[in-house]
mmCIF file of C-alpha atoms in Angstrom:
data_model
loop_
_atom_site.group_PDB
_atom_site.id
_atom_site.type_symbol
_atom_site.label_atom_id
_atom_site.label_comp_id
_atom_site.label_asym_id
_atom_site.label_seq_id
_atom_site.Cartn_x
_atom_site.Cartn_y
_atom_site.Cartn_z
ATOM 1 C CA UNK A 1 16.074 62.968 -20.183
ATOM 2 C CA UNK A 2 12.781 63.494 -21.981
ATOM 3 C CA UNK A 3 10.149 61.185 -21.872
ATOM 4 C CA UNK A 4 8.607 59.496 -25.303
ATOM 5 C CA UNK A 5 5.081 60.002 -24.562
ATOM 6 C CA UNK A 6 2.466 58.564 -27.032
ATOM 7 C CA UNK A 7 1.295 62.603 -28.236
ATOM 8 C CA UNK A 8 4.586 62.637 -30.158
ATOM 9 C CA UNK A 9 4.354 59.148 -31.949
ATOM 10 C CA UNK A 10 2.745 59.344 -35.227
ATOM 11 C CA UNK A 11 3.548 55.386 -36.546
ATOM 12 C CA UNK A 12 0.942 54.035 -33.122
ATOM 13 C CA UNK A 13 -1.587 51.310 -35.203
ATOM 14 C CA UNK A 14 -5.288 52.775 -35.201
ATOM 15 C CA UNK A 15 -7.271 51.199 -31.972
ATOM 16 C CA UNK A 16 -11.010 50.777 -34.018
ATOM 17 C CA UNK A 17 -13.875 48.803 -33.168
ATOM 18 C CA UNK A 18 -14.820 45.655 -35.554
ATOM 19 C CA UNK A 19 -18.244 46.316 -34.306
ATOM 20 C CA UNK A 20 -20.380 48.687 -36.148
ATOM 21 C CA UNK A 21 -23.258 49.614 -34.332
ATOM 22 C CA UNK A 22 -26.338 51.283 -36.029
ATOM 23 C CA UNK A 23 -29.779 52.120 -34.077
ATOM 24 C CA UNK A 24 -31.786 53.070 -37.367
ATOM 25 C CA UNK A 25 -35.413 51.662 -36.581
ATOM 26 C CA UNK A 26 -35.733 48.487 -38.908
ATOM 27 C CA UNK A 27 -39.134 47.043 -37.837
ATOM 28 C CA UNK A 28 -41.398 46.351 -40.647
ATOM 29 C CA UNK A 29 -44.640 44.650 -38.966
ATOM 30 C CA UNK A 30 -47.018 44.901 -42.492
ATOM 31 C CA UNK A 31 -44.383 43.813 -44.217
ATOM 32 C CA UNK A 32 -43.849 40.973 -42.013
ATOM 33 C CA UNK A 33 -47.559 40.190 -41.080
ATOM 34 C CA UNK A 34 -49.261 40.751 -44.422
ATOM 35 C CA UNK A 35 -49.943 37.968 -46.862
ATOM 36 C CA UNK A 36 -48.300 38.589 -50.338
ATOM 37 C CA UNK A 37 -49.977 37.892 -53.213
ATOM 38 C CA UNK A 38 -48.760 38.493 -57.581
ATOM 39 C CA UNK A 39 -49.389 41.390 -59.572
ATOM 40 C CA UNK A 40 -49.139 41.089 -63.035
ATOM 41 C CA UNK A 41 -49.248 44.201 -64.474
ATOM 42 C CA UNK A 42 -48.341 47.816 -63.828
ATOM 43 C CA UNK A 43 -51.798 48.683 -62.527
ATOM 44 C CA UNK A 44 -53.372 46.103 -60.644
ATOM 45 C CA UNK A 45 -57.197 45.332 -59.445
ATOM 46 C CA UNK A 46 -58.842 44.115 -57.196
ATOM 47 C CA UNK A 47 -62.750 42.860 -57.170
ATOM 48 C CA UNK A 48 -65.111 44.049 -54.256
ATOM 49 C CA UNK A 49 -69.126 43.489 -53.860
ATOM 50 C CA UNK A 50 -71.942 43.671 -51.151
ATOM 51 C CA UNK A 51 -75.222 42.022 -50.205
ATOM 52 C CA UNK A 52 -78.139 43.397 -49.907
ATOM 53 C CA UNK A 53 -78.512 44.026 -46.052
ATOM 54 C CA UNK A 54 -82.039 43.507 -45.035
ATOM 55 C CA UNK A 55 -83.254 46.688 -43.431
ATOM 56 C CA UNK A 56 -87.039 45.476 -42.344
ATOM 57 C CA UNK A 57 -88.902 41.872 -42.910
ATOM 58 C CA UNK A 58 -89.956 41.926 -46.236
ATOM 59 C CA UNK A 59 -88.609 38.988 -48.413
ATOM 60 C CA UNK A 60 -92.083 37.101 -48.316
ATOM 61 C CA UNK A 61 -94.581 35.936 -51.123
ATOM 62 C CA UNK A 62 -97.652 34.560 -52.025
ATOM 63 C CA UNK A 63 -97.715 31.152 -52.644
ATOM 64 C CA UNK A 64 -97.373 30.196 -56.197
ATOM 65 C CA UNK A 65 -96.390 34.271 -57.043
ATOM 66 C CA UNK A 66 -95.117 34.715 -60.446
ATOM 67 C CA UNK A 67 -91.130 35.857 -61.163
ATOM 68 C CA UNK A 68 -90.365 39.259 -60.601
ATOM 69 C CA UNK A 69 -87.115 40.533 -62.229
ATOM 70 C CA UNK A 70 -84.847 42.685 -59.541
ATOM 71 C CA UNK A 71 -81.391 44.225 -59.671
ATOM 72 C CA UNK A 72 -78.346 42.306 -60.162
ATOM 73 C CA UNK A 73 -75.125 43.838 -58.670
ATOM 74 C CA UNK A 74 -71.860 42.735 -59.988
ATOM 75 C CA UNK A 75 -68.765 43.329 -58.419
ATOM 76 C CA UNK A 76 -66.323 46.790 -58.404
ATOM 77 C CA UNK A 77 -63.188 47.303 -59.996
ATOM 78 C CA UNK A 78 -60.784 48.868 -57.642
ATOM 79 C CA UNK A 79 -57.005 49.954 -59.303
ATOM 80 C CA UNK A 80 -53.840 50.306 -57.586
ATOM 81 C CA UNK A 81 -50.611 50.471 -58.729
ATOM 82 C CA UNK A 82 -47.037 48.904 -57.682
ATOM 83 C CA UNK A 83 -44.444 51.647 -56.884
ATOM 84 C CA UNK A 84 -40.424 51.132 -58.117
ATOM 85 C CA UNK A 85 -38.322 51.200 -55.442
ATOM 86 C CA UNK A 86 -34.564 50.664 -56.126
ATOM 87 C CA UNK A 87 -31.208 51.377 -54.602
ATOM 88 C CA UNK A 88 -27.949 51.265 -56.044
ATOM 89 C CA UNK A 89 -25.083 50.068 -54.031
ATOM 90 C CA UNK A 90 -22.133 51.515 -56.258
ATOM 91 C CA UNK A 91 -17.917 50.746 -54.416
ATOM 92 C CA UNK A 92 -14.721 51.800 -56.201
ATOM 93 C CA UNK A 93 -12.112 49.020 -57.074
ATOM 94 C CA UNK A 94 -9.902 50.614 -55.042
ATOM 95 C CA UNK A 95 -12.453 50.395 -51.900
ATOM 96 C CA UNK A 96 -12.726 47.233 -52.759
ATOM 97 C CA UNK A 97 -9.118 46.358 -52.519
ATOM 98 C CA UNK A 98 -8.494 48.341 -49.417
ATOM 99 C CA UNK A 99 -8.500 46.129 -46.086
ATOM 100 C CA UNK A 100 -11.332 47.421 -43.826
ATOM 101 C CA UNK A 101 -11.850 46.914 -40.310
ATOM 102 C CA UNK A 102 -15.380 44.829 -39.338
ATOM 103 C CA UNK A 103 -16.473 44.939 -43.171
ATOM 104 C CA UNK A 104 -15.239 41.719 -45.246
ATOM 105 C CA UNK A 105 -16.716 43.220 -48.498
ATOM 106 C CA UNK A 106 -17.705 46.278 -48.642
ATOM 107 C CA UNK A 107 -19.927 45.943 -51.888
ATOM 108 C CA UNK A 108 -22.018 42.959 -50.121
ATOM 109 C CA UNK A 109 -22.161 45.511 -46.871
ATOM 110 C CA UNK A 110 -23.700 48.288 -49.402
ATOM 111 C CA UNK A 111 -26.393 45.651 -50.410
ATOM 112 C CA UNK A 112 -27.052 44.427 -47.014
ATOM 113 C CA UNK A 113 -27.625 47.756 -46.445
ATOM 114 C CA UNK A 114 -29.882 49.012 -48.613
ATOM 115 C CA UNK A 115 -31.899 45.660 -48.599
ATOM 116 C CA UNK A 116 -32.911 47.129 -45.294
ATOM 117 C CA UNK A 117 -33.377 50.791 -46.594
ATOM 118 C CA UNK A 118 -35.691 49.502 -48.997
ATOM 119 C CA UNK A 119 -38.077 46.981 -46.693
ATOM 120 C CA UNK A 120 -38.554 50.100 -44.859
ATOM 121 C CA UNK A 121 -39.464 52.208 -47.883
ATOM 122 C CA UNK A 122 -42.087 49.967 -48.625
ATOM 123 C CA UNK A 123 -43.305 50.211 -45.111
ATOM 124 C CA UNK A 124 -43.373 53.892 -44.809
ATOM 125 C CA UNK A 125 -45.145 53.544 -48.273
ATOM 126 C CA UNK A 126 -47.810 50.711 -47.123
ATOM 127 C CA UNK A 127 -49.108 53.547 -44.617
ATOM 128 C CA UNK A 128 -48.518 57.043 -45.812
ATOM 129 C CA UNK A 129 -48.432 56.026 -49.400
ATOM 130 C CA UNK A 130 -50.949 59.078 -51.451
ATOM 131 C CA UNK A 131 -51.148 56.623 -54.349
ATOM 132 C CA UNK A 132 -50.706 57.465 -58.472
ATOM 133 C CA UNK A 133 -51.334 56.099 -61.575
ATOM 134 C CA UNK A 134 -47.855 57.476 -62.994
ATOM 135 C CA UNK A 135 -47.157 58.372 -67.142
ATOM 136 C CA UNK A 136 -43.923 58.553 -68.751
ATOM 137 C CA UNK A 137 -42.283 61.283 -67.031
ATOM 138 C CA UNK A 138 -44.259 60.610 -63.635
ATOM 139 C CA UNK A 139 -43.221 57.608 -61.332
ATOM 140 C CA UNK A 140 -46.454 55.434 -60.021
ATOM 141 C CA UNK A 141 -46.677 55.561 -56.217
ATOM 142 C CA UNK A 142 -48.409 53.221 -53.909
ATOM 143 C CA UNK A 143 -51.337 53.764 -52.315
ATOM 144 C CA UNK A 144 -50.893 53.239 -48.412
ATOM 145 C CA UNK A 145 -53.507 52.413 -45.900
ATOM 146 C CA UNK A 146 -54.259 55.412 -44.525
ATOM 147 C CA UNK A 147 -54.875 56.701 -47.866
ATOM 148 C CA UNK A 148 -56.986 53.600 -48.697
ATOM 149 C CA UNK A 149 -59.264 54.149 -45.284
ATOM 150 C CA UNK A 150 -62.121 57.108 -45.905
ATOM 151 C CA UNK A 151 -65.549 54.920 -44.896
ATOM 152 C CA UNK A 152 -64.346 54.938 -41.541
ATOM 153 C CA UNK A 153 -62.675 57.770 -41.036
ATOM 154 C CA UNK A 154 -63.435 59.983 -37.636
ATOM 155 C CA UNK A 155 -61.747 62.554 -36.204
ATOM 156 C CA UNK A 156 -61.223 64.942 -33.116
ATOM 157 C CA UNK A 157 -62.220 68.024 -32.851
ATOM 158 C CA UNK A 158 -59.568 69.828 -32.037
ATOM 159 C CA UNK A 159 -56.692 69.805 -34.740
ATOM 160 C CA UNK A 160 -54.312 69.649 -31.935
ATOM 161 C CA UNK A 161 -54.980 66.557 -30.830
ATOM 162 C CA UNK A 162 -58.274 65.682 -28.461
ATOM 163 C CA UNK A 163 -57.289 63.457 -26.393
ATOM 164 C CA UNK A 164 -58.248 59.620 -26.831
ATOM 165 C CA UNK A 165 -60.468 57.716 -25.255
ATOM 166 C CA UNK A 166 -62.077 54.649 -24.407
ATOM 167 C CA UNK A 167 -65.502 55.162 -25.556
ATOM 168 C CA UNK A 168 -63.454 56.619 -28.983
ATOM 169 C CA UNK A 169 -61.597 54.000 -29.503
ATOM 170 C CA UNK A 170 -64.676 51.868 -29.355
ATOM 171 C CA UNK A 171 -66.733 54.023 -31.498
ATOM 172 C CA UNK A 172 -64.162 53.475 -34.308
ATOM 173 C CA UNK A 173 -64.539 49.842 -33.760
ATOM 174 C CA UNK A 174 -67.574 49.620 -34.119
ATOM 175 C CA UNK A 175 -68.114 52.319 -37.112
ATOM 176 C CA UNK A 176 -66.219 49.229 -39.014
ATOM 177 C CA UNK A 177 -68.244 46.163 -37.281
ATOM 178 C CA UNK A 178 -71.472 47.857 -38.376
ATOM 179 C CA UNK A 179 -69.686 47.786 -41.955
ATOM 180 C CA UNK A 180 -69.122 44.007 -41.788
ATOM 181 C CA UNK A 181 -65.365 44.840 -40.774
ATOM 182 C CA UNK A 182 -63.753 42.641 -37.267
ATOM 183 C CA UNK A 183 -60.226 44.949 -36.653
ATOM 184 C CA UNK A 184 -58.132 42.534 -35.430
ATOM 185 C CA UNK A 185 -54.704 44.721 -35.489
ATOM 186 C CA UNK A 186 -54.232 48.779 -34.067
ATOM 187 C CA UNK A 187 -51.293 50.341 -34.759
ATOM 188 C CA UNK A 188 -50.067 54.231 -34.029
ATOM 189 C CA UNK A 189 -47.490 55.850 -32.529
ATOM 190 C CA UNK A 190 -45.796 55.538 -29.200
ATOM 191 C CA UNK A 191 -47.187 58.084 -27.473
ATOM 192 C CA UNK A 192 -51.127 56.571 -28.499
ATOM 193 C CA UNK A 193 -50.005 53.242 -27.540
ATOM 194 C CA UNK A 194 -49.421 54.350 -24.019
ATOM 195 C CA UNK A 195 -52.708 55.610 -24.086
ATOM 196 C CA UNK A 196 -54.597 52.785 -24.866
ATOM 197 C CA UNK A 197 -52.323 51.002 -22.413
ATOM 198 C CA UNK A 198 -53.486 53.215 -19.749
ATOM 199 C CA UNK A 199 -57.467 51.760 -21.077
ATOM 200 C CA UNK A 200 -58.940 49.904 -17.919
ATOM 201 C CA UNK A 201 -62.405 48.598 -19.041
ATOM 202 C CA UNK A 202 -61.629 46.119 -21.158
ATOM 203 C CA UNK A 203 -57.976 45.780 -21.067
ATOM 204 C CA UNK A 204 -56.334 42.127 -20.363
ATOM 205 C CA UNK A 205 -53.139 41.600 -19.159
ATOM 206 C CA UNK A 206 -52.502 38.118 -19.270
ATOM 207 C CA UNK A 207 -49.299 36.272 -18.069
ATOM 208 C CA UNK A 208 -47.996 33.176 -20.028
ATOM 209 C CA UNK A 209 -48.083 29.996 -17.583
ATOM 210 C CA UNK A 210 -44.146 30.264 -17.162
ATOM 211 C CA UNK A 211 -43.853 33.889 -16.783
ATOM 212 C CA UNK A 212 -43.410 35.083 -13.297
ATOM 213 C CA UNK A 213 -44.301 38.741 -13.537
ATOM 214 C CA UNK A 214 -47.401 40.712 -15.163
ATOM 215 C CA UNK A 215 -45.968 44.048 -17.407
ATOM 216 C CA UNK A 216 -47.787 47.134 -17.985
ATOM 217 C CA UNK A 217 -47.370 46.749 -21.331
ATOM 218 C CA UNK A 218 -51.087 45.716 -23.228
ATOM 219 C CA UNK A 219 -50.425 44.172 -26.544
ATOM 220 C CA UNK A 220 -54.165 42.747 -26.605
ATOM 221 C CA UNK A 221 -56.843 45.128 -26.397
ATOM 222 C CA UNK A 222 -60.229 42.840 -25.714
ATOM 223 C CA UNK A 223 -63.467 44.559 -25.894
ATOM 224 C CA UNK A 224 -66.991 45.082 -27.124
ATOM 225 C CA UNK A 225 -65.885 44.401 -30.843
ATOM 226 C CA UNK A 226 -63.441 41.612 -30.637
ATOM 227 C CA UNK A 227 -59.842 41.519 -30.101
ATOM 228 C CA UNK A 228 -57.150 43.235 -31.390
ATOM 229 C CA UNK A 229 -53.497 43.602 -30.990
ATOM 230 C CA UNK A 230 -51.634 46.988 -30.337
ATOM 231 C CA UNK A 231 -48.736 47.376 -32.456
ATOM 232 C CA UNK A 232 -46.330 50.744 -31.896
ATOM 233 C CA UNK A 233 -45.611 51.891 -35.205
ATOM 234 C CA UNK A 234 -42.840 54.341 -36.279
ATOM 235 C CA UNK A 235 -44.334 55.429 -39.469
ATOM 236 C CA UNK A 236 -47.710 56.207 -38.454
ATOM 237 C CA UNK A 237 -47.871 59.755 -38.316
ATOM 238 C CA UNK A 238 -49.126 61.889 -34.775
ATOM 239 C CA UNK A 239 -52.218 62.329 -33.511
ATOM 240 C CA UNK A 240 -53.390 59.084 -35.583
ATOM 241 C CA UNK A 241 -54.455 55.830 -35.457
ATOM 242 C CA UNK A 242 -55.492 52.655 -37.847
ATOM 243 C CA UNK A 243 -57.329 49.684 -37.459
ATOM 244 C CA UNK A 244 -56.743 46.926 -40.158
ATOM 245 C CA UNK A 245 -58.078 43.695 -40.211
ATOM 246 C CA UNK A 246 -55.398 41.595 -41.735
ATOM 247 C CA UNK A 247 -57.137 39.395 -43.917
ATOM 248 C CA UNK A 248 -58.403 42.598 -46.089
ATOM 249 C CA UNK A 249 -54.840 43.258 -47.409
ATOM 250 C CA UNK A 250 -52.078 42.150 -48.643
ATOM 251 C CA UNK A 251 -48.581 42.991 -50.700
ATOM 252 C CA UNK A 252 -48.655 42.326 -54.635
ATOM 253 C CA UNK A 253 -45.585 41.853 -56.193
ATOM 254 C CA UNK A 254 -45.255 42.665 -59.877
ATOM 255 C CA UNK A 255 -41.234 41.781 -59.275
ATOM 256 C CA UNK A 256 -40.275 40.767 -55.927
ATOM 257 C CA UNK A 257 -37.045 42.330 -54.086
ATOM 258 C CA UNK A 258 -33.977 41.097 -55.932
ATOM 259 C CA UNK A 259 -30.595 43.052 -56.049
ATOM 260 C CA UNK A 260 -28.898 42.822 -60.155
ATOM 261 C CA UNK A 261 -25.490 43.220 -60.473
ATOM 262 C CA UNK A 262 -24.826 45.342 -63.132
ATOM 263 C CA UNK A 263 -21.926 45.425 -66.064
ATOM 264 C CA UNK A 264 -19.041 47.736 -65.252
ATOM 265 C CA UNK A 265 -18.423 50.694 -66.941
ATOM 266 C CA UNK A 266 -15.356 51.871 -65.231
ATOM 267 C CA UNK A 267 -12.898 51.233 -62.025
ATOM 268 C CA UNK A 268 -16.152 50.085 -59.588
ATOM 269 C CA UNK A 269 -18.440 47.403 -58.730
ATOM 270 C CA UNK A 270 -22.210 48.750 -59.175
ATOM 271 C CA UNK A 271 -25.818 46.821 -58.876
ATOM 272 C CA UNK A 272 -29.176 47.812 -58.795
ATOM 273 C CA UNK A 273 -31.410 46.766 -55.523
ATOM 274 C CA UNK A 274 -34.953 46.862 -57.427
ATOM 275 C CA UNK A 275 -38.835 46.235 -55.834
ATOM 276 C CA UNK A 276 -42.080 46.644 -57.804
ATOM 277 C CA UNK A 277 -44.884 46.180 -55.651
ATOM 278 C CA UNK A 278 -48.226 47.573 -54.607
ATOM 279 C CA UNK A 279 -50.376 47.893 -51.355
ATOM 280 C CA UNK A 280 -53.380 45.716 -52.177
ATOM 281 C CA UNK A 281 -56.940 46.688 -50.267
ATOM 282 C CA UNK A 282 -59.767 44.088 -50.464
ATOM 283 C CA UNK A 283 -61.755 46.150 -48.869
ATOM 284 C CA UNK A 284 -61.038 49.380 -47.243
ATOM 285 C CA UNK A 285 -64.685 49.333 -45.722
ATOM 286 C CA UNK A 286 -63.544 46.671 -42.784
ATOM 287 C CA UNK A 287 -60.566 49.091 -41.518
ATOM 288 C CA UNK A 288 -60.498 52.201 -39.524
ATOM 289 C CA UNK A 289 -58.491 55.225 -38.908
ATOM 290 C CA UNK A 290 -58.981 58.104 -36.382
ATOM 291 C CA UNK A 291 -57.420 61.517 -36.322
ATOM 292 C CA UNK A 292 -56.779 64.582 -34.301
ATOM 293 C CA UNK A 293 -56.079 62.068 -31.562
ATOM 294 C CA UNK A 294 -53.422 62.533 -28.649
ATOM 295 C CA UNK A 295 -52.264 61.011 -25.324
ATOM 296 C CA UNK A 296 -54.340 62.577 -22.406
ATOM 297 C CA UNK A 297 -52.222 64.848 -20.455
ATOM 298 C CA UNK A 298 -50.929 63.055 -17.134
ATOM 299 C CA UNK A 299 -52.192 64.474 -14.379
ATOM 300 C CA UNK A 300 -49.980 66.265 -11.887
ATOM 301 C CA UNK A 301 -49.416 63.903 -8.378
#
């Protein structure tokens, strides 16, 4: 007699997992660690000015010298203008109706979803961002930090990468200390981050008072110029890397994010997930970037 085997049986109930795992790289550290501050228009400024740095001993006078008129400097304008970014989570009635396995809604998955998608736009947008003013039939695009950074800008040699440094790192710190800038944050890719982890000189590795063990890892980066912390960034292209000091930036929101549900117009459930914001740099001259930059190659053992 022939054996039923479970090949032959179409009507066996679907064995699915009500966990739905996704690896996508969600980490937004400048949106997290920036301060956010309100834009109210669609092209918004900020105000920057200097001192006078005294260059040799000269500020003296006579006694009893008459007034002498001198220059009065008044502070830059300096535009920069909040992108549009928007999803649109858009589910069929019928979807909706349908029972789904590890999904309760699948409209309020779509938004929770693309809430995500969206933070990380803005990210990738906060660094690589070109910048533009925009017109009627051209959208306006943030300007990111790297784009922002050009007083203290240096650069390897070798378009291929040369490979980084100590002493290189440190001369990019202090290109934007002798500018008035204190870098308190680097962040670049993984492969740069092992590099600077593999920095002896003035690396700490510090253990917390109930931690038992000392990693390689170096999140703190204490030298000549101050402290920073080393922050692995996805979005920072190759062969680069940024110094920002924190305090000289910051998010403006002409409409924060928000997700509108829209009117129907047929057999679906539709809404729009909308963010107007723009990169705001107080001053790009207290930041850094290098480029042409790479990991040194290891030696063989």
């Amino acid at each position: 007699m022939a054996v039923m085997q479970s090949y032959q049986v179409n009507t066996n109930a679907e064995d699915l997992s009500a966990i739905i795992t996704n690896i996508t790289p969600k980490k937004t550290p400048l949106l997290t660690a920036l301060q956010s501050t309100k834009a109210h228009n669609r092209i918004h400024e900020v105000q920057k000015d200097t001192l006078d740095v005294p260059v040799a001993n000269t500020n003296a006078w006579l006694e009893g010298q008459d007034f002498v008129s001198e220059d009065q400097g008044m502070p830059d304008r300096v535009p920069t203008y909040p992108q549009i970014f928007r999803r649109h989570p858009h589910v069929s009635g019928t979807q909706m109706a349908i029972k789904t396995v590890g999904i309760k809604d699948a409209y309020a998955y779509q938004v929770t979803k693309k809430l995500k998608e969206i933070a990380m736009e803005i990210e990738f947008a906060a660094i690589q961002g070109v910048g533009g003013i925009g017109d009627v039939n051209t959208a306006r695009y943030m300007t990111g930090a790297l784009t922002w950074i050009s007083s203290n800008a240096l650069a390897g040699a070798d378009p291929e990468g040369d490979p980084l440094t100590e002493d290189m790192f440190n001369d990019l710190m202090q290109a934007a200390w002798e500018k008035g800038g204190d870098p308190d944050h680097i962040y670049c890719n993984g492969a740069l981050k092992r590099q600077i982890s593999s920095f002896t000189a003035g690396t700490t590795k510090n253990v917390a008072a109930g931690d038992k063990k000392l990693t390689a890892v170096v999140d703190i980066y204490e030298g000549d110029f101050g402290i920073q912390r080393v922050v692995a960034h996805r979005y920072v292209p190759a062969k680069v890397f940024m110094a920002l000091e924190h305090d000289l930036w910051a998010f403006a929101w002409l409409r924060k994010t928000q997700h509108e549900p829209l009117p129907k117009t047929g057999d679906a459930v539709k809404g729009m997930i909308l963010a107007e914001v723009a990169l705001e740099c107080r001053e790009e001259k207290g930041n850094a970037k290098y480029t042409n930059v790479k990991r040194a190659p290891v030696a063989a053992g």
